[in-house]
Structures are given as C-alpha cells and as structure tokens.
Amino acid sequence: MTAITLNIIVQGLLTGLVYGLMALGLSVIFGVMRVVNFAHGEFAVVAMYAAFILFERLHLDPLISLLPIAVAFFILGYGLQRTLINPFIGRAEHEQFILLVGLATVVINVLLIAFGPDARPVNLSYSFDSYDVGPLIIDKVRVFAALAALAVSAALFLFFRYTRTGTAIRACADNLTGAAVVGLNVKQLYAVTFGIGFVCIGAAGALMETIADASPSLGPSYTLMAFVIVIIGGLGSMAGALVGGVLIGVSEALAGFFIQPSMKSMFSFALLILVLILRPQGLMGRRL
Amino acid sequence: MSGLLSVNGVNKRFRGLAAVSDVSFEVQPGEIFAVIGPNGAGKTTLFNMIAGAMVADSGTIHFDGRPIDGLRADEIAQRGIGRTFQIVKPFPALSVEENVVIGALLHTATIDEARMVARDILQQLDLSAKRNQIAASLTLPDRKRLEVARALATKPKLLLLDEVMAGLRPTETDRIVAILKDLNRTGLTILLIEHVMRAVTALASRILVLQHGAVIAEGTPETVLRERAVIESYLGVEEL
Amino acid sequence: MTALWNEIPRHGKWLTALLLLVFIAAPLVVDRYLLSVLVLVLYFAYLGQAWNLLMGFAGQLSLGHALYLGLGAYTATTLWLLFGIGPWIGVFVAIAVAAAAGLIVGWLGWRFGVEGVYFALLTIAFAEFTRIGFDHLGLTGASGGLFLPVSPTAHDWWNLNGGVHLFYYVALILAIAATLLAAWLRQSPLGYRWLAVREDPEAAQAVGINVFRVRMIAMLISAGMTAVGGVFYGFYYRNLFPSQIFDISRSIELILGPIIGGLGTIFGPIVGAIILTPVGESLTTFMQSSGLNVPGAKSIFYGIILMIIISLRPSGVWPWLAKHLRLDRPKS
Amino acid sequence: MLIDRSKFSRRTVLAGTAAGTAVLATPSILRAQAQTLKIAVLLPRSGYLAQAGQSCHRGALVSAPVLADLGYKVEMVHIDIESNPDVARTQAERAINEGAHCIVGAFDSAGTLAIAQVCEQRQVPLIVNIAAAPQLTEQGYKFLVRNFPTGQMLVSGGLQQLKTLISATKVEPKTAVFLHANDTFGMAQRQGMDKLFPAANMPFKLVESIAYDPKAQDLSVEVTKMRSLNPDVLLVVTRAADAIKLIRDVVRQKFQPMAILSPGSPGLYDEEFFKALGPLADFCAYALPWANPKSKSSQALEAAFKKMQPDFRFPIECFNVGFTFDALLTAADAFKRAGSTNGVELMKALKSTNLVDHAMIGPPITFDEKGQNNNIPAAVVQNRGRVPTVVLPADVATMTPVLPAPPWQGRT
C-alpha cells in the first residue's frame, strides 16, 4: 500500500512539473504585463500539434523539437504582443478578456479545421516503457518530460537573474514608471516578455504531446488548469508556478486514488479557493 | 480630552521603521489645526490612522468623546470625519455633480435631496459651471476642489485635508484659503496637512510639527515658527 | 422612474416605444425560427442585465455566473420533479439558493481582500467546483442529467410548460423587468454607491460607504436574477446536465453581450444581445448558403468579430450608438 | 438639418433591422406536393463532440447514393450544432422553416433533447441516430423514434454477449473492475451496470466501480487504483481519447489483465486509438450493436464509403455510419409508405416501421409505442490486426474470439 502511495506521489510530481512549466508562461506574462492570457491552453495545444507534425514529417522526438518550437513560439508571442495585445496593455481586464477569448475561439477552430477532431499521438520508441525503482514503476516519458520541464524552467530562471534583458524585464514588473524613466524600452520588453511566456507554452506543449495526445478540445481545460496552478503558486512568481504544478499534480493523484478519481479536480478547485482566501497572493507570491 | 479630536500616544511602524511614534495632540472644536513637517515625517500615515485607512499599532484616537481607533474608514466617515486624499481620488467616470451627490448620500435619503446639497456645495466651491463635466476631464486645481466638495457633502464635523494646495498657483491657493476660511466661520473644524506655508500661516490657529514620526513642536504659528528646531529641520529648506 | 423616462430625449422615447412594440408584436409577424432566436436574444439580454449589475455597476468581474444559473435551474426543476412544487414558487427558492451561494463567494472573496483578476478566477473555481459536485449528486441524476417530462399537448403556463410563445413572452417580461430594475437601481442611492465603489473603493469608503456591504448587495441581486434565468432555461429545455449548465463557456457567453453592448449602461446588455445572437445565427446561415460549410468556420468568424468590436469600441457599442442617435444624456 | 439627420439615422436603423431580418428569414418553401423527402441531419461537427459528430456526418454523406440506389427519394441538409443545445434548438427551427420534413440526429443526448422539443411542437418527426439517455423515449415525446439502445439496453446486451465470449474462449476470470467516464453516456451505462450486473449471473465478481472525470488530463491514478485491485477483467466505458490514455498507462504500469472489455460503449476502436497504440490496441473486445458484415445494405454502404471517404476506414466508422444510415433509411422508408411529407402521417408510418434489410446486425427495425426499438442486439467485436472484427455471434462472425489477451511485451 505504501509503495503504491509513493508511486502515486512520484507520478503526480512528474506530471505536475510539466503542468508547472505551462503555468509558468501565464505567470511570467501576468507578472510583468498584468495581462491574463485566457488563450493560454489553446496555444499550448498549437504547440502540441507542432510537435506532432515535426514527429510525423521529420521523426523529431518532441524532447528535441521543443527547441525549434520554443523559438517559433517566441516569435509568435513577440508578434502577437506587438500587433494584437499591445493596444490592450493597461486596459480593463474584461476588455483583455474578450480579446483573448475571441482569439482562443479562433485558434481552437482553426485547429479543428486543419487537423480534424481526432486526438493526434506521437509514438515514440519508449512511449510504453517504464523504470522499475524498487517496488515503484515510473513512466519513462514522464521522467524525461519532467526533467526537460525543469531544465527549461532553470534556463528561464537564469535568464531573468543574469541577463541584461532579464533584469530589465524584472525592473518593468517592479516599477513600470521607474523603468520608463531610466530609459528602458518598455514596449520592446513587453513584447520580449510575451515571447518568453510563449516559449514556456511552446516547450510545455511539446512535452505534453509526449504524455497526452493533441486535440482541439483540450485547450480550455489546459487554460483552466494553468490558472489554478498559477493562483495557488502565486501569479507572477516563477518558483510558485512549479510548486503549484507539483502540488496540483500530487494532490490530484492522491485525491483520485484515495477518494474518487472523478472528483479529483474538485480538490484542485477546493485547494484554489482555500489558497485565495488564506493567502490571496498565492503560496509564493508577493503581497498583492 | 475636551477636544473634538484627541490623539494619544499613537505609534505606527512599517517593517521595524517607525513612521509615527508616540504622537499626541488635541484639536479643539472650531479651530483650524495644521500638521507640518518634511517629506516622510509621517504626516499622511497619521492622517490615515485618524481616517481609519490604517490601524495604529498602539495609542488611542478619540473623536467627539468616543474612541474611533479600529473602526473602518466608512464608519469613521459616518461619525463625522471627512477627508481628502493627497493623490486625488475622484470617481473619474462620473460627473462632478455625481461625485458630490455620492458624498451627500451619507446623510440624505433620496437622490433629489442629495442633489440639492451637492449643488449648494458646488456653488460654494465655484464648481457649478462644471457640474456636468466628467471628473476625469477636470484640471488638477478643479479636482482638488472637487475632493473638498465631496468631503464637505458628507457634512463632517471635522475635515481632514491632505495637501490640497500642493501644485496650485498662488492665486488658486488664495481662493481655496478663502473658501476654507468661510467654511471654518460656519463652525467646521479643519485638520490640514500642508506644505504651502503661505496657506498654513493664513489659516492655522495652531500648528503641530512632525519630524521622523515624532512631534518636535506644537503651538500657535507665531511661537512654532520661531522655534529653532523647526527652522533647522524644516523651514530651512522651505520658503516662507 | 418617471424622472428617468423624462430624461430620455423625445426621439429616444419614440425609439424605445417602437422597440418595445416590435418585441411585443414580433410573434404575430416572424416565423418560429426567428422567434426561437428572439427567445435567446431576450434570455441573454436578461442575463446580461443581471451580470451587468455586479460588473458594470459594482465593478466586480465574475467569470462564474454559470454557478447561479445552474443552481437556479437545478433547484426549481428538482423541486418540481421530486416534490411537485411548481416553478412559480420554486423560482423563489432558486433565488434564495443562488443568492446564498453568491453571498458565500462574495464573503469569502471580499472579506479576505480578493479582488480584480483574482476574484474573477475565484468565481470560476466555485463554478467548476459545483459542476463536479453536481456530476456526483445522485438526487439530480448526477452526470446522467435531469429530465422533466414532456407533454406537448399541455399548455399549462403555471407549470412553465408550453409552446414557444409562452417562453417568448416570459423572456420578454423578464428582459423588460430586468431593464427597469437596472434603470431604477442605477438612479437609486444604492446605484450611486455601486458606481462609487466601482470607480474607487478607497474614496468610496472615505465618504462613508461600506464597500463590502454594497458589493454583497450587488452580488445578492445579480446572483438571484441569474438564478431566475436558470429556472427559465431549465423549463425551456426541460433537461439539465451539469457539464452543460455549469460549464465555463456558459459563464463566458452570458457576459459577452453586456461587454460588447456597453458595460455599466442600461441598454448595453440589450444591444449586446441583439447584436451577438443574430450575428451567430446569421453566420451559420451564411456559411451554409455560401457553401463554406466547414465545421468551426463560423466560430472563427465569431471570434474575429468579438476581437474587432472590442478593439474598435472598447466601451461597447451602445455608448457609441447613443451618441450617433443623439440619445446620450444632454449636457446642460 | 438637425432634425433631418436624426430622421436619417432612425431610418438607417430600421433599414438595418430589416436587412438583419432578411438575412435570418428564409424563403418559405411550398411543401404540399413534395416528391422527395427533405431530411435535416443535425450533428455536433464542431465543439467537444466533433469527433463523433463528423464520423456520423460521413455516414450521412455516404448514405445519399446508397439510398438513391435503393430507390428512395431523399434530399439532405447538413447542419452543425456545435455541441451546443442552444444552437441545436434554433437550427432545428430553421431547418423546419426551410422545409425539412424530418430531422435525423444528433449523436448526444443534450442536443437531441433540445431538437426533440422543437420537433414535438412542430409535429416533425425526429429519428434519433445515436443517443443513449433512456429518458429520450420516457419523457413522453410523440414525434420521436430511436433506433439506438438505451444505456441499460446496451449494458444488458453487452453483459450477455460478454458471458458468451467468456464461455467461448474458455477463460475463467474471477474478478472485474468497472471504469467509466463520468459524463451523460458513462452515467447511463453505470446506472445500467448497477441495476443489471447483480442479476446478470456473470462468471466473475465486480470488485469496484470507478468513475473518472472525462476532462481529466491523464488516467495514471485510475490505472494505479485498478492495478492495486488486480482484477482479471477490466470493464471500461470510455471515449476514444481516454481509451488511449488508459491502455498506455496499463501497459506502462505493467498491468496485465486477462481481458479489457467494454460492456457496450465506443472508444476502443477509433482510428486514433489504433494509430496511438498500434499492436497494443489488439484483443480489446467490446459488445456493441455493429454493422452486419453479411447484410446487403451494409455491404452497399461499405462500398460507397470506400469510394467517397478514402481517408477513413469503414470497419472503424461502421458504428456511427451504420446507425446514421439506418436512421436515414428508416425515415426514407416511412416516407415511401406514407406517400406524404406531412409530419403526422410520416410519424404514423414510422411507428409501423418493419425494416428487414438494414445496416446494423439484428432483426427488422420496429418501434414500440414510445418510439423505442427494443430489438438491437449486440455483437462481440474484437480488435484483430488493428481491425475491429466481429467474433460473435457465430452467424455473423468473421473470426473466432481470442482470450486471454497475449502479454503486452510480446506484441510487435
């Protein structure tokens, strides 16, 4: 029994890290620009399809294709911010909301027309393999995906800490007026931030493709899941997103096992409500 | 404790930094009382504690003979303290009149009644001509007067004014000074934070000087402004 | 109320009367399809008014109104199905249940300083939480759904059972009543306090407004009104599924109208509903007649239209329309 | 000038409204002497049911030439209801306005019920192709027939067939776990299981029933839970995408049940299932109504399908395609017998349907007074070489069943 419990915790932890990476993108964008990307999950699904195509056409493992996808997503995010999102910076939340809901609708249905409604899997040689660690059985893909998620997160962390651009973006997040006063090109930095948020989405989507199968209808549930994670971890906190992801992954797994699988996401929402009430800024967020 | 407002040994710390330490004073009914001091002296913090926007760490605040510390800002407003904000906070999308009507609703039952009160006050503050303008479209001096008008509409016994003269031209300052004097003559007690000494000397019957959160002088303008400590800490940089 | 009417310019009165007349007489003129579209228009206008009270007036963004919709629908239909209590009584229980849920959400959120985006996400969480809960609630058929019997020949309005005309006029009355209520509230002291709280909570508090209480009242009314919409939905469709009625897409579709129409205005929710529902239907018709009958294409156009409107008319269509029709309040 | 302008704007508004009405309103059609039956096919071809909806849509497309060859005069209009009951309802109204004499649809229960409301009021028959909620034929609709089993019928037929399967393959399972999606269809199946299993006298014991959230991202916990119970048989009710996740985690967790069976649900045989799992998809078996490989209509349908839908495989789609065809066929047959497009007369003819040759396995299609066809038997279909293959009953089977399923590891 304990071995099984432990197994469940490990599985939840691994999956949670990938969820965390996806939520990280949402967190970065909100932390800097105060824009809640309501089309988040839809773009993650776009990345899943990208990974699928690269696998079908060029036999690229998503663990490798996540690099070109991340780059492409940076450009996509950058471009989107420059054209569509920028006029909405600083506008009321509900206006941003309508814009992004409209965008999400377009994305889902373009995917539906382009790829059809079927789930699109990537069949890797190790898709069905698992490691035996003592009494535990751990999926290979989950281990790889979780490690890759950690690596991408670490790279982003280093970027924000040690590069000029990263520091400048953090300055924008801390004090926008101050940043503008000292001569930072805020518009440019915002576009870069959006691009980086999209790097997270792109990388996470490619990794998700190894665990789940791309289909247009996944979008909204990913968006919702990213929200839950980010609120629990703390909107705008990078570490919080990962912690939130792991927390959700593990608690859903445990609730699913010990209570009732169909009620497991109820626990995520309960956890979210609890966190919002007891610590509205999230577990690792700064004060509101 | 005969004053309208009495502040006793009030303290407030932010992360170990004393913003206000052991401040006590009394404001008598009918007077104009000024709190002055350099930037960061703790004036606005003191104000916020009186108005209920912040809670004091220790000490007591009495208004009209009853303790008001720990009450919410709206409860304090209901007791009869009106306030303005240092950074003006009009209701931007509403008209000037609607702004003041909302203040007047504190003591009136109907909109019509509140509108009558509002129009009187707007008249008093020379804002009648602009009553249908959207508040966001007003100039800064007008917005400052709107703040005063909205606070007055709540029929306060004590009016807290947080730097209403800052950023105004001398003629505009004189106009507000005249208005405040008029109001004071009708029995309104005023507690003001002010940097513009020209206004302070023209209005205040008594002055309290804060530095680093502590009281360094209190008394009539004549006595206070002659004190060495005050001149050194504050008036040295500020022109009379 | 009369003062409000008097404020409308002369040609505005004519237009209002004409619009009213068109809606009252519509069933005599239009066919059943258009009528069923108009039922949706009125239904969304009604829900838009309910949501607009909370967001447009009191400034609190709720993205989880499906919660109150679903609670209202399930309460009234369950009462009728299990205890034989008709919808005209059940609706009051539904209002009470939804209002109570609204109070819980509001209390938990605002008492603890949860505002803005955070509050919006909290409302989603509550709606989703309840959806999964109802998916497991055996009393109402869980995820299998709840079904009201259908007797097509019976036209018993007292059980909200009848043809499209019955529901059309019920929806019309609801929409008119909601609009009048919104207009009346807007001009009441409470309405002014809502606006104050929306514009600047701190300044509102400084003039003696209890921000928390004022918001709670908005939530109470908004949730209660939304529940009435849910009762309408339940008896109109005569079957309910948690995954449909509590779904986040329900919450989203009911807020599109007031935002597109004009947040915080009286006519915005109506204009929004009059624009959006027919746009959706026309797109479907157009797609079919143009041979562009690819599933999903309509939704793409719909999404693009949403993005265009919000980009060009961020404060909604109605304020702009009112200005061009010279219906905005005169500046004396 | 001012007055002129306001008049002008008022007029433009009215004109605009009129134009809007014109777009929405459609020419009414003379119905009286229609020589062909106009059928509106309403399916959820976008939204979350798009996959099944599009599959049924292909069925409707290929049915057209087959019906024409059989001498039926039908004309179809295809309408997407976007997996949204609101759209289903207004589109049903529109279809009838535009002259549809009957409606076929609409894959899921919520959409079908919304359409049923309209059909009932307008006295236009609704022929349900697929929708399992028992209430459809219990709620009292008079203009509805359903040639599809209810959740309970599916389970009862399914359990019966599984019993034959077990005795035919001579395996001896002792225990089973039942896993189902917590959605409308899954719940209907669950209710059927709860009611029927105790009396079904199955050779194995039901250890536990587990519901999972169809919106869940993965099923690894569910599988771990099942593995900890270690049953001989997995009874599953899933959708296609979930079925993939399920089998994947079963394989990864090295869990080797004797058989993975479905007591009457789709999910284990969609194209995506085969593409994702390859040989691992084989030997899953499901007891379902199925296209009769030996029926004439079914063969004609398959031929038409091969020609018109070369990107898709008939054996995989034959459940959706077959039921959609049978619904259309039922409508066309009723029209032929009624000789009228009048709803009441069509309905009368529908109720007295007795269709011997149809696509799905089973006796002639007939309806009881509630509009339900109670004689839709299940076949046992097993995935063999990535093709769903009928293995039971013997008279329609093209292969013999194989159980227990060979171990995951040995498959290539």
Short mmCIF file of N, CA and C in Angstrom, two decimals, chain A residues 69 72 131:
data_model
loop_
_atom_site.label_atom_id
_atom_site.label_comp_id
_atom_site.label_asym_id
_atom_site.label_seq_id
_atom_site.Cartn_x
_atom_site.Cartn_y
_atom_site.Cartn_z
N ILE A 69 10.46 24.57 -31.57
CA ILE A 69 9.10 25.03 -31.27
C ILE A 69 9.15 26.23 -30.32
N ALA A 72 10.13 29.22 -32.32
CA ALA A 72 9.00 29.67 -33.13
C ALA A 72 7.95 30.35 -32.26
N TYR A 131 10.45 2.61 -15.81
CA TYR A 131 11.56 2.20 -14.95
C TYR A 131 11.02 1.48 -13.73
#
